[in-house]
mmCIF file of C-alpha atoms in Angstrom:
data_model
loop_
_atom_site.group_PDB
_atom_site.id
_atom_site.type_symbol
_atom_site.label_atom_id
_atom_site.label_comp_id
_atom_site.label_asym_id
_atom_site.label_seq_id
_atom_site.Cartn_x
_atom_site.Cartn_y
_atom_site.Cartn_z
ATOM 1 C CA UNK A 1 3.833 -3.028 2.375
ATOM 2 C CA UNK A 2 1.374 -0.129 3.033
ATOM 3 C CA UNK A 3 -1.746 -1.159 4.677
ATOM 4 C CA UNK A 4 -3.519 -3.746 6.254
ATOM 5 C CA UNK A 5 -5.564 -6.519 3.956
ATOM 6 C CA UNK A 6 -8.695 -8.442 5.175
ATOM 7 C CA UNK A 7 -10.605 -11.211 3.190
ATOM 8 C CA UNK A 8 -13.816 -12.588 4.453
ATOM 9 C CA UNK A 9 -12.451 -16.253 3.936
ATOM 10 C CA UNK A 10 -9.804 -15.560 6.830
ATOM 11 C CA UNK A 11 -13.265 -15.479 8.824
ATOM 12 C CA UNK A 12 -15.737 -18.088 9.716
ATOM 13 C CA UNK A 13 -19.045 -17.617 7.414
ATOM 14 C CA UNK A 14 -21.505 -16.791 10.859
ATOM 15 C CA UNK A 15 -19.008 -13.836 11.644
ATOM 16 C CA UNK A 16 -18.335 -12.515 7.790
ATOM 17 C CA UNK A 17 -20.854 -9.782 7.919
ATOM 18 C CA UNK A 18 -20.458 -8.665 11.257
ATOM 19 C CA UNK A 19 -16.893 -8.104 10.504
ATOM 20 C CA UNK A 20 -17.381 -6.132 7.828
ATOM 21 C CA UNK A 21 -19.133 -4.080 9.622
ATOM 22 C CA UNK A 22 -16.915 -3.121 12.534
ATOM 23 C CA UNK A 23 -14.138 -2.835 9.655
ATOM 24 C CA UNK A 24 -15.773 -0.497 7.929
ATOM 25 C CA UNK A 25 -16.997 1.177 10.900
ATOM 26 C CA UNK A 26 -13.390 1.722 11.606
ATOM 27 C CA UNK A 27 -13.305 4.450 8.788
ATOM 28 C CA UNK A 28 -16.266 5.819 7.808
ATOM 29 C CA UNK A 29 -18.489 8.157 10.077
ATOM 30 C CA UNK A 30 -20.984 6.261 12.501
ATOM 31 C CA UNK A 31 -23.780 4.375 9.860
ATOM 32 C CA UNK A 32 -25.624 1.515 9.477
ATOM 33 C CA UNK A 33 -25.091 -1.655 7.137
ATOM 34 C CA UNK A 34 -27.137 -4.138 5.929
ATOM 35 C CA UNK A 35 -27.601 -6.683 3.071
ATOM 36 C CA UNK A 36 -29.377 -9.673 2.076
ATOM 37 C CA UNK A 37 -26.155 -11.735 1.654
ATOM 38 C CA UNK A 38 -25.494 -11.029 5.148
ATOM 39 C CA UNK A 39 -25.834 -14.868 5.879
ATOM 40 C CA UNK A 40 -23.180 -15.052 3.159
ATOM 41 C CA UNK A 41 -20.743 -12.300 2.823
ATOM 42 C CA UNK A 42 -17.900 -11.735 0.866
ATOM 43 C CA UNK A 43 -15.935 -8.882 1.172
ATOM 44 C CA UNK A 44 -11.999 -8.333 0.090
ATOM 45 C CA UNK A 45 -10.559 -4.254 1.987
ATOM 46 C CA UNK A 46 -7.455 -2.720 1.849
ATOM 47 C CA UNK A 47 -6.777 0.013 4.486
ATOM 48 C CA UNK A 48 -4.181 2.110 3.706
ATOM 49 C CA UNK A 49 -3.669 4.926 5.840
ATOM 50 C CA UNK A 50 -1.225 7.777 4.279
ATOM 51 C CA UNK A 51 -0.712 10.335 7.024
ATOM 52 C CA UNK A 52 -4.669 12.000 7.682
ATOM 53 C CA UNK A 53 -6.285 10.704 3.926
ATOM 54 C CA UNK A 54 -7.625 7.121 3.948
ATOM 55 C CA UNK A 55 -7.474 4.966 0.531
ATOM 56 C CA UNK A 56 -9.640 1.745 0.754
ATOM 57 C CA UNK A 57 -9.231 -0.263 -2.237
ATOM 58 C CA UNK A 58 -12.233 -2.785 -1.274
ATOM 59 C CA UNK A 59 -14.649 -5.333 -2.964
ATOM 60 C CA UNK A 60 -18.126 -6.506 -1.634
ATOM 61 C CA UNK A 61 -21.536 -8.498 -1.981
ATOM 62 C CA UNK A 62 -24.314 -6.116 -2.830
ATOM 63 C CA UNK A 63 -24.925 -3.507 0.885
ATOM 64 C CA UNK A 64 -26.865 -0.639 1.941
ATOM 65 C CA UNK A 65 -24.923 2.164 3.594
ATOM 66 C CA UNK A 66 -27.092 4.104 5.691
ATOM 67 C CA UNK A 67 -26.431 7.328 7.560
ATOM 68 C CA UNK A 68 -29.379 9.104 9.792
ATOM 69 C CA UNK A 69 -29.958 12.690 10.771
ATOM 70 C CA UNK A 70 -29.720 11.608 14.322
ATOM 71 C CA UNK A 71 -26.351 9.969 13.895
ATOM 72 C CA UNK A 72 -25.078 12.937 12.209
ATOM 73 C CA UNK A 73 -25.993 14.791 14.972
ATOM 74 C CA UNK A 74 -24.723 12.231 17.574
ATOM 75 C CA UNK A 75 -21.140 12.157 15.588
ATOM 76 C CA UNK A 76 -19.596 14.212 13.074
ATOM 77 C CA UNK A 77 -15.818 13.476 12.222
ATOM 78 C CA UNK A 78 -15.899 16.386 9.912
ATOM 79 C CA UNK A 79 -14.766 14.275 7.098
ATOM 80 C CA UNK A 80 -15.602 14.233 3.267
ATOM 81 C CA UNK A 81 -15.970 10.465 1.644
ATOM 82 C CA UNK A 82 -14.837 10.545 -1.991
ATOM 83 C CA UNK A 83 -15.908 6.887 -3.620
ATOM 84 C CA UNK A 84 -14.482 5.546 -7.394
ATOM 85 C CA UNK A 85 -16.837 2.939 -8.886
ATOM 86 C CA UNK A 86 -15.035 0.688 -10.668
ATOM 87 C CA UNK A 87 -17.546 -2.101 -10.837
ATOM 88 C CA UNK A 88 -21.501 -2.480 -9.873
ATOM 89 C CA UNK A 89 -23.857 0.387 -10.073
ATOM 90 C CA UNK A 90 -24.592 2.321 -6.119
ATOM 91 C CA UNK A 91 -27.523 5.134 -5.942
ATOM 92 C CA UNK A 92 -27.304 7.630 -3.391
ATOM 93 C CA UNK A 93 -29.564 9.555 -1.448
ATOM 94 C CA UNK A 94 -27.341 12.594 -0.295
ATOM 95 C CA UNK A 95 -27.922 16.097 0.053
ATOM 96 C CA UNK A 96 -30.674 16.589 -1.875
ATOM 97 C CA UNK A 97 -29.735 14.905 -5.082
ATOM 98 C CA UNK A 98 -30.820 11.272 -5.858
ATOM 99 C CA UNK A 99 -28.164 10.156 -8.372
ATOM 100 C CA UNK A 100 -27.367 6.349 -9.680
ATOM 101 C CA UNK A 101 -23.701 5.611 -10.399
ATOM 102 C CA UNK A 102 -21.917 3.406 -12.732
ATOM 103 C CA UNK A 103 -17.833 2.342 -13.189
ATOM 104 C CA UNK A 104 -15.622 4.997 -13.729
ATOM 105 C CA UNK A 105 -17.883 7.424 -11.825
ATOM 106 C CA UNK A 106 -16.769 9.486 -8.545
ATOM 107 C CA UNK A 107 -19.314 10.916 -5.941
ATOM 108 C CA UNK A 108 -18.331 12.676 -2.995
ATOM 109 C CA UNK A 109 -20.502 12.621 0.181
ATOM 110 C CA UNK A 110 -20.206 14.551 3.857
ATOM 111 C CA UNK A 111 -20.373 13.060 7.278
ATOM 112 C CA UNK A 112 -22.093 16.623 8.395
ATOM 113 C CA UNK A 113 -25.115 15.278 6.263
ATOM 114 C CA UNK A 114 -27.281 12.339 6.011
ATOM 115 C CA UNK A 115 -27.379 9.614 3.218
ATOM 116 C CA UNK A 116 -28.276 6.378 1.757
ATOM 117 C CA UNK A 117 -25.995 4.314 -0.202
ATOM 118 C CA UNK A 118 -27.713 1.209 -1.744
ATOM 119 C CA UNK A 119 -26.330 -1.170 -4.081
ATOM 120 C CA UNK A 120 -27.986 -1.229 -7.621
ATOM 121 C CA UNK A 121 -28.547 -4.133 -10.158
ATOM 122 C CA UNK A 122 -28.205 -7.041 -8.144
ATOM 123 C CA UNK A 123 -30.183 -9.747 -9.894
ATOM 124 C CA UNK A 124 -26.770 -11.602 -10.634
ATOM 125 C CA UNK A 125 -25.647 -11.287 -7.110
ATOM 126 C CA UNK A 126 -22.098 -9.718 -8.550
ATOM 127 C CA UNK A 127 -20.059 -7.714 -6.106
ATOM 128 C CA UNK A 128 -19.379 -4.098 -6.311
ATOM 129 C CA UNK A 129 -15.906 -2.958 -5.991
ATOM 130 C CA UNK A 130 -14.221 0.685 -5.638
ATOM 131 C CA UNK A 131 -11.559 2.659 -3.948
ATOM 132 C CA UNK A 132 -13.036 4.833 -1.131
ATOM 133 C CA UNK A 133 -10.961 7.884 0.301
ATOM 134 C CA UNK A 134 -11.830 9.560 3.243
ATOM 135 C CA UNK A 135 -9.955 12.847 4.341
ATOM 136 C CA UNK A 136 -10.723 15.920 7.222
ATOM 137 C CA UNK A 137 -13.127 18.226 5.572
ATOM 138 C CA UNK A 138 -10.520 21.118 6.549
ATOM 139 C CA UNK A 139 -7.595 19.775 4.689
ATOM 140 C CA UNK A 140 -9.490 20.292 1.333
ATOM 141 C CA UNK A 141 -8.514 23.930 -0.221
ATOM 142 C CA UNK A 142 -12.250 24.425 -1.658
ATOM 143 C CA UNK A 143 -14.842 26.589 0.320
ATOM 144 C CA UNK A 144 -17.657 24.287 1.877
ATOM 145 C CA UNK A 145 -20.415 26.269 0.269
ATOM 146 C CA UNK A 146 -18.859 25.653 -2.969
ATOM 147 C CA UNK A 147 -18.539 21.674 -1.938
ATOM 148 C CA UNK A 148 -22.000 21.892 -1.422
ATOM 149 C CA UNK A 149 -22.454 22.094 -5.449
ATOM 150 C CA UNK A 150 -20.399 18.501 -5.887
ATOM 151 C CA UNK A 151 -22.044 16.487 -3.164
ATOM 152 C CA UNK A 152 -24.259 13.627 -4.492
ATOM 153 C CA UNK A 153 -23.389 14.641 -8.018
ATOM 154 C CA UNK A 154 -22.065 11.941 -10.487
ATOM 155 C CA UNK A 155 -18.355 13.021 -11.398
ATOM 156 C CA UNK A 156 -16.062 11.331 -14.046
ATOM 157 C CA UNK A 157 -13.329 9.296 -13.264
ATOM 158 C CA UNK A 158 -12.979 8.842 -17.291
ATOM 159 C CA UNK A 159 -10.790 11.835 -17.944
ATOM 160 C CA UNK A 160 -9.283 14.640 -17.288
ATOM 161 C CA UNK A 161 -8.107 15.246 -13.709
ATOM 162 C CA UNK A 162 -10.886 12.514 -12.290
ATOM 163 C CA UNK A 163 -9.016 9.933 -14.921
ATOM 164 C CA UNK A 164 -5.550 10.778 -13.070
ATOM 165 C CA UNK A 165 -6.910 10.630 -9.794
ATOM 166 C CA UNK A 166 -8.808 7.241 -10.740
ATOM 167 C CA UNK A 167 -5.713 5.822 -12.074
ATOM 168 C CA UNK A 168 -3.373 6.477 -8.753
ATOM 169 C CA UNK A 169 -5.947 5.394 -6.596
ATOM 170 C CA UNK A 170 -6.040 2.214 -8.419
ATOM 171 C CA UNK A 171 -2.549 2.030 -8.850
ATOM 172 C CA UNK A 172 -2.211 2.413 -4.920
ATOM 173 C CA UNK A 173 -4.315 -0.621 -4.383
ATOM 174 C CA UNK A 174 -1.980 -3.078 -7.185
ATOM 175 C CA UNK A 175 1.397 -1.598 -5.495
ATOM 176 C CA UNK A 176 0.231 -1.750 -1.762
ATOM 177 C CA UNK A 177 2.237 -4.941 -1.227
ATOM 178 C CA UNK A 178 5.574 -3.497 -2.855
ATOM 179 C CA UNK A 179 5.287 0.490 -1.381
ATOM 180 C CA UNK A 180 6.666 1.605 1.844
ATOM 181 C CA UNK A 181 5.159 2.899 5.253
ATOM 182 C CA UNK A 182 8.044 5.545 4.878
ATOM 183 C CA UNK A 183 6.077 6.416 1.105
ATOM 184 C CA UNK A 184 2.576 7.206 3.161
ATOM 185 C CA UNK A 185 2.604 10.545 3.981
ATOM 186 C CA UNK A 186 3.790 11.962 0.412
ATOM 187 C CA UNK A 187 1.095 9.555 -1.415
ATOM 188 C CA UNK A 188 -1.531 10.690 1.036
ATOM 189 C CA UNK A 189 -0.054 14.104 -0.256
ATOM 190 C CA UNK A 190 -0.416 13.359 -3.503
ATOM 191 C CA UNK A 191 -4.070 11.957 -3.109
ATOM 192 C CA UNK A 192 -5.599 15.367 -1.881
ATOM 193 C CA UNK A 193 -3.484 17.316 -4.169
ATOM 194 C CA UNK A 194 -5.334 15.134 -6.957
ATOM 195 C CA UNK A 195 -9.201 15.463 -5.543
ATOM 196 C CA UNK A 196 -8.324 19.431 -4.497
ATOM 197 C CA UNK A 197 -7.360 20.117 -8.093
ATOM 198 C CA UNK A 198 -10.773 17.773 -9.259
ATOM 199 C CA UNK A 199 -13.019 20.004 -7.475
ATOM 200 C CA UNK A 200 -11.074 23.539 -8.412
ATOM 201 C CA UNK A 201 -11.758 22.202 -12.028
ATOM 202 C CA UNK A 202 -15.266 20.945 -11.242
ATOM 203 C CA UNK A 203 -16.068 24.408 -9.483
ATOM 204 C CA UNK A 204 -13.869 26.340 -11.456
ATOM 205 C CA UNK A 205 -12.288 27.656 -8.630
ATOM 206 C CA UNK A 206 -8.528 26.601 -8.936
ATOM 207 C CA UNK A 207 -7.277 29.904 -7.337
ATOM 208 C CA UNK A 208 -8.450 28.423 -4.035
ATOM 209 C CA UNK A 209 -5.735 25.670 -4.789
ATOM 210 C CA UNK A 210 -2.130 26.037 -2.832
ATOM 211 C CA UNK A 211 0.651 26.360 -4.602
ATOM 212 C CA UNK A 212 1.395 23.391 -3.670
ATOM 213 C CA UNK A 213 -1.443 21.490 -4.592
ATOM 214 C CA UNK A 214 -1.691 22.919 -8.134
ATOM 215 C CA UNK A 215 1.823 21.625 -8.275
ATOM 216 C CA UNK A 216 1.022 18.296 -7.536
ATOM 217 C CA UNK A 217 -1.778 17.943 -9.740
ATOM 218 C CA UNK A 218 0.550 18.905 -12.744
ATOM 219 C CA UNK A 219 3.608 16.730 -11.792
ATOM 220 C CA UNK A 220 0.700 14.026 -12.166
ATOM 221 C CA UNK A 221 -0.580 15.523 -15.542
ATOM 222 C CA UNK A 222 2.905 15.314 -16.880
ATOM 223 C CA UNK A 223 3.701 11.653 -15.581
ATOM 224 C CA UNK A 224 0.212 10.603 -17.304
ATOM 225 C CA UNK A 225 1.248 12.072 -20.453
ATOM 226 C CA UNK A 226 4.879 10.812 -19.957
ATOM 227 C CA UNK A 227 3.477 6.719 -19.979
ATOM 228 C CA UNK A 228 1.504 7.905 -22.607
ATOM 229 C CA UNK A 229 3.638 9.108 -25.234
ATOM 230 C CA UNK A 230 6.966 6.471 -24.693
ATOM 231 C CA UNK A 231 6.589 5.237 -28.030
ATOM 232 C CA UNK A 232 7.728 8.716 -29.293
ATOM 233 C CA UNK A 233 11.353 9.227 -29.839
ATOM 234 C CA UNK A 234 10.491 12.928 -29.403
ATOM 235 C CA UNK A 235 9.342 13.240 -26.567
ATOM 236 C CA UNK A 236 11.804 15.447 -25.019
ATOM 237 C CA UNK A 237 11.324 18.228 -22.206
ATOM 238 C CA UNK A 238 10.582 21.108 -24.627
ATOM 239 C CA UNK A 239 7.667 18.542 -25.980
ATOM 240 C CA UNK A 240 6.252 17.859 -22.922
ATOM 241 C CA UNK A 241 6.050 21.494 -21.301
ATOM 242 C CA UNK A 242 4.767 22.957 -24.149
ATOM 243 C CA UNK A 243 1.658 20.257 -23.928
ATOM 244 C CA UNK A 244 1.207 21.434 -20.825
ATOM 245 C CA UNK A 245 1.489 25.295 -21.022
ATOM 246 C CA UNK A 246 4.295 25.653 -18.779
ATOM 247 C CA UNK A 247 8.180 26.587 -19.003
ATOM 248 C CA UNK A 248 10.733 24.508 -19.468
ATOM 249 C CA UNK A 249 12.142 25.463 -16.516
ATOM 250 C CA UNK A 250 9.032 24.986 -14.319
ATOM 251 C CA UNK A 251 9.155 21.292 -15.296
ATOM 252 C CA UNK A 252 12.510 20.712 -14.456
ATOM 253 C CA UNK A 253 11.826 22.086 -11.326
ATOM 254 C CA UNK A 254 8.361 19.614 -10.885
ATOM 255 C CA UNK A 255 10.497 16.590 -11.203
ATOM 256 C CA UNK A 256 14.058 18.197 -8.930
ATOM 257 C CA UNK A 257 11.244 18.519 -5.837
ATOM 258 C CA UNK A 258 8.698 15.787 -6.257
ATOM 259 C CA UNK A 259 10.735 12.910 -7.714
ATOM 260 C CA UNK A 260 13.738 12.372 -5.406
ATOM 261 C CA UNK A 261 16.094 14.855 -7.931
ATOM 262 C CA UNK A 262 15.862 12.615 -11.252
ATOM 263 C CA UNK A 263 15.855 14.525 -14.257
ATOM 264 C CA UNK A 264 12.779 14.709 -16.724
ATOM 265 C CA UNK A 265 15.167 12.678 -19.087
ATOM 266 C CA UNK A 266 16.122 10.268 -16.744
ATOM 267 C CA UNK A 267 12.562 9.482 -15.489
ATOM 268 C CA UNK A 268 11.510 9.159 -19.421
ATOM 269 C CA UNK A 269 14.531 6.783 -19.589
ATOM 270 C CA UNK A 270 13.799 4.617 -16.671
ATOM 271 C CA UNK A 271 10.219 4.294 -17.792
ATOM 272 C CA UNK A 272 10.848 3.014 -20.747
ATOM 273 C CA UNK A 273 13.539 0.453 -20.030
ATOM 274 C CA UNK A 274 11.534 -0.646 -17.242
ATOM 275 C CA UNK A 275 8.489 -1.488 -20.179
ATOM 276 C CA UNK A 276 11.124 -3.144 -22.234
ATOM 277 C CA UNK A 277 11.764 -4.973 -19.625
ATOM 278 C CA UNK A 278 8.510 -6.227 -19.204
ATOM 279 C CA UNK A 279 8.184 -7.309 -22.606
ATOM 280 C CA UNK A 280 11.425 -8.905 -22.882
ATOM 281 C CA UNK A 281 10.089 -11.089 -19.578
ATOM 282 C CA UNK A 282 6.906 -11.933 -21.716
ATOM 283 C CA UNK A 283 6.549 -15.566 -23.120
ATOM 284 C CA UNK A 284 4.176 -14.188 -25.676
ATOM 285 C CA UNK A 285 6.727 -11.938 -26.728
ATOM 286 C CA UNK A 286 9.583 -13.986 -27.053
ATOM 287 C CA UNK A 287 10.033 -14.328 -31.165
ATOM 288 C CA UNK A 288 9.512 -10.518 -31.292
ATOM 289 C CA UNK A 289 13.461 -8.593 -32.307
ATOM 290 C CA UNK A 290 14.962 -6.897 -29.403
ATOM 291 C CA UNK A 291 15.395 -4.417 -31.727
ATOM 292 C CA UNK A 292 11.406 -4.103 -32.508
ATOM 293 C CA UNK A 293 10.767 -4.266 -28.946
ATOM 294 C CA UNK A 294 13.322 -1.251 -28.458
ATOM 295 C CA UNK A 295 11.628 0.775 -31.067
ATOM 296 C CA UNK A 296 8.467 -0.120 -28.816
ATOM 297 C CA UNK A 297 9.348 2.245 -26.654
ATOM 298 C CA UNK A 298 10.894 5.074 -27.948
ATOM 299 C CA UNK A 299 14.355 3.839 -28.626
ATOM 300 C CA UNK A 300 14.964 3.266 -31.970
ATOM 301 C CA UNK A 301 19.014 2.616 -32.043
ATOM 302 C CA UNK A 302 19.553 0.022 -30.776
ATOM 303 C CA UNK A 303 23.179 0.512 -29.719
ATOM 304 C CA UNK A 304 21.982 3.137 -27.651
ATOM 305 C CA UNK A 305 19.553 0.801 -26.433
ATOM 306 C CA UNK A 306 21.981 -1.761 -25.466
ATOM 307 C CA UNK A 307 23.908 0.540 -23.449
ATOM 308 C CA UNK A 308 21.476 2.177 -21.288
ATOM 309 C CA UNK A 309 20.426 -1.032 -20.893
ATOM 310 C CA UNK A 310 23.027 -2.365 -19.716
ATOM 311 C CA UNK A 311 24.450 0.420 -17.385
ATOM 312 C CA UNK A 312 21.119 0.610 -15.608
ATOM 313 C CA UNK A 313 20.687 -3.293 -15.186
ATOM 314 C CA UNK A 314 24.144 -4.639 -15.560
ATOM 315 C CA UNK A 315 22.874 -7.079 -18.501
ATOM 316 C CA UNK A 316 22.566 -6.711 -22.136
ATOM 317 C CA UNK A 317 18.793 -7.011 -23.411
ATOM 318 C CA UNK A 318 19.855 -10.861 -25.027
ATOM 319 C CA UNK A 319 20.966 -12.169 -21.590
ATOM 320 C CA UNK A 320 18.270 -10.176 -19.779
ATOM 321 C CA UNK A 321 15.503 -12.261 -21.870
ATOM 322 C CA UNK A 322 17.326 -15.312 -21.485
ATOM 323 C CA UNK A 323 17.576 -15.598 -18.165
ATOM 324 C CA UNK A 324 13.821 -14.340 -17.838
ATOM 325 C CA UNK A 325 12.385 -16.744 -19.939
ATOM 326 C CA UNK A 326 14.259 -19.439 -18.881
ATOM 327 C CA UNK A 327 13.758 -21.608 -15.030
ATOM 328 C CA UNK A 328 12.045 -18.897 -12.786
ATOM 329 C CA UNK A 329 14.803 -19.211 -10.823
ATOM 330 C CA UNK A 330 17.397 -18.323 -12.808
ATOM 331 C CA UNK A 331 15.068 -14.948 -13.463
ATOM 332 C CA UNK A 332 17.526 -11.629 -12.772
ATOM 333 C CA UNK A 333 15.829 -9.283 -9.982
ATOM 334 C CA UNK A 334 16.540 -5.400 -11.177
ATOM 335 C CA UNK A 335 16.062 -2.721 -8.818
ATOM 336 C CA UNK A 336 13.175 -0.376 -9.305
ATOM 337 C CA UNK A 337 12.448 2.387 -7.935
ATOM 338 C CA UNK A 338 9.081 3.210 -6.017
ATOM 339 C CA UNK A 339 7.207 5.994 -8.300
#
């Protein structure tokens, strides 16, 4: 597991708020809370600390997040705060721009500055939930006065590179409890290379990216379009580099350093045996042909099915779904590896 989780019904209801405070505190740059559900607080935060970036998965009662010119001056951790909405609405008061947010939006605020972060809409009393990420200012390969452009501003987490880096940082939070403390660093990796290549795109300044970085923000681009595109039985390595304007060789190379050696057509292969998988575990799915299921997925014969299925998991596809649908206990564990 990666991460430590807190729930505000772990904590009496007189010591909820005051909690969440002091957690929060722990990560984000000196600033002051309030709300008028402080009496009753619920709250639900994930920390997950990969090597120096910070992914907080969290969910909470409506809040103001205040941060004054005189703490700023007091304390400056030098850090940028990079917040996905996924549900509520937040306006901010941040370096000059006064900007209301709603799901699927990203903002991106500085400790070196002052702001107010209120909760929006709150005539239901409905919680607003997001994954924050909070990283040293000097790790991020964009000049500051070109940051300067982004901050406050109301960026998409809908597509293009803010739609890949919305969808790990929500994948982080739903795998926390299966990934490993050794996995940190390289996901805290892959977190900045994914918000370095957001802001090279939104500042169309991706010649300020590393190598690196621009390297990990296509290995992501071509995993994306990978889950994507597994119903295709032609989606082969030629396919996928041409989609993404690069050689053939240069992918190959993507997946030899960045996913433990395995082969663009293995990875395509373990993908989609692992979503047959799924749907031959499925109650729902039970009267559908293995064969249709199969073809799901990309893998129309299904003697070729069959076989890969049964050298990776040691079970044909009928005795897989058997023993899945049948006493929960009699349910085969397969192996999977971490992404």
């Amino acid at each position: 597991m990666i991460g430590t989780l807190f729930r505000s019904e772990d904590v009496p209801v007189e010591d909820r708020f005051e909690y969440w405070r002091e957690l929060v505190g722990r990560t984000r740059s000196p600033h002051d809370i309030s709300s008028v559900h402080a009496t009753d607080f619920r709250a639900e935060h994930r920390l997950m600390e990969l090597g120096p970036t910070t992914v907080w998965p969290s969910s909470f009662l409506p809040s103001r997040y205040r941060r004054s010119p005189r703490q700023v001056r007091r304390s400056d951790p030098e850090t940028y705060h990079l917040t996905l909405l996924l549900e509520g609405g937040l306006r901010l008061d941040h370096a000059g721009r006064n900007t209301t947010f709603g799901p699927g939006d990203l903002h991106l605020v500085d400790s070196s500055r002052p702001y107010d972060l209120t909760s929006v809409d709150d005539a239901d009393h409905r919680a607003v939930s997001g994954v924050g990420v909070d990283f040293p200012k000097a790790l991020l390969p964009v000049p500051p006065h070109r940051i300067r452009e982004v901050l406050g501003r109301a960026l998409s987490g809908r597509e293009g590179t803010g739609a890949l880096l919305a969808d790990f940082l929500v994948g982080l939070g739903r795998q926390a409890e299966t990934l490993r403390p050794s996995d940190a660093p390289h996901l805290g990796t892959v977190v900045l290379g994914l918000v370095s290549s957001l802001f090279a795109q939104e500042l169309d300044s991706e010649g300020a990216l590393s190598p690196e970085a621009r390297q990990h923000a296509m290995a992501e681009r071509v995993r994306s379009f990978i889950r994507q595109n597994l119903h295709d039985p032609e989606l082969t390595p030629p396919t996928i580099a041409a989609a993404h304007h690069i050689s053939v060789s240069y992918l190959h190379r993507i997946f030899q350093q960045r996913y433990r050696g395995e082969t663009v057509a293995a990875w395509i292969r373990r993908q989609r045996l692992e979503s047959a998988c799924r749907d031959l575990a499925d109650p729902a799915l039970r009267g559908t042909p293995i064969h249709v299921v199969a073809a799901r997925w990309g893998l129309p014969r299904a003697p070729d099915f069959t076989r890969a299925f049964r050298a990776a998991y040691g079970l044909s596809p009928r005795e897989y779904r058997l023993q899945a649908l049948s006493e929960p206990a009699a349910k085969p564990e397969l192996a999977l590896l971490v992404d």
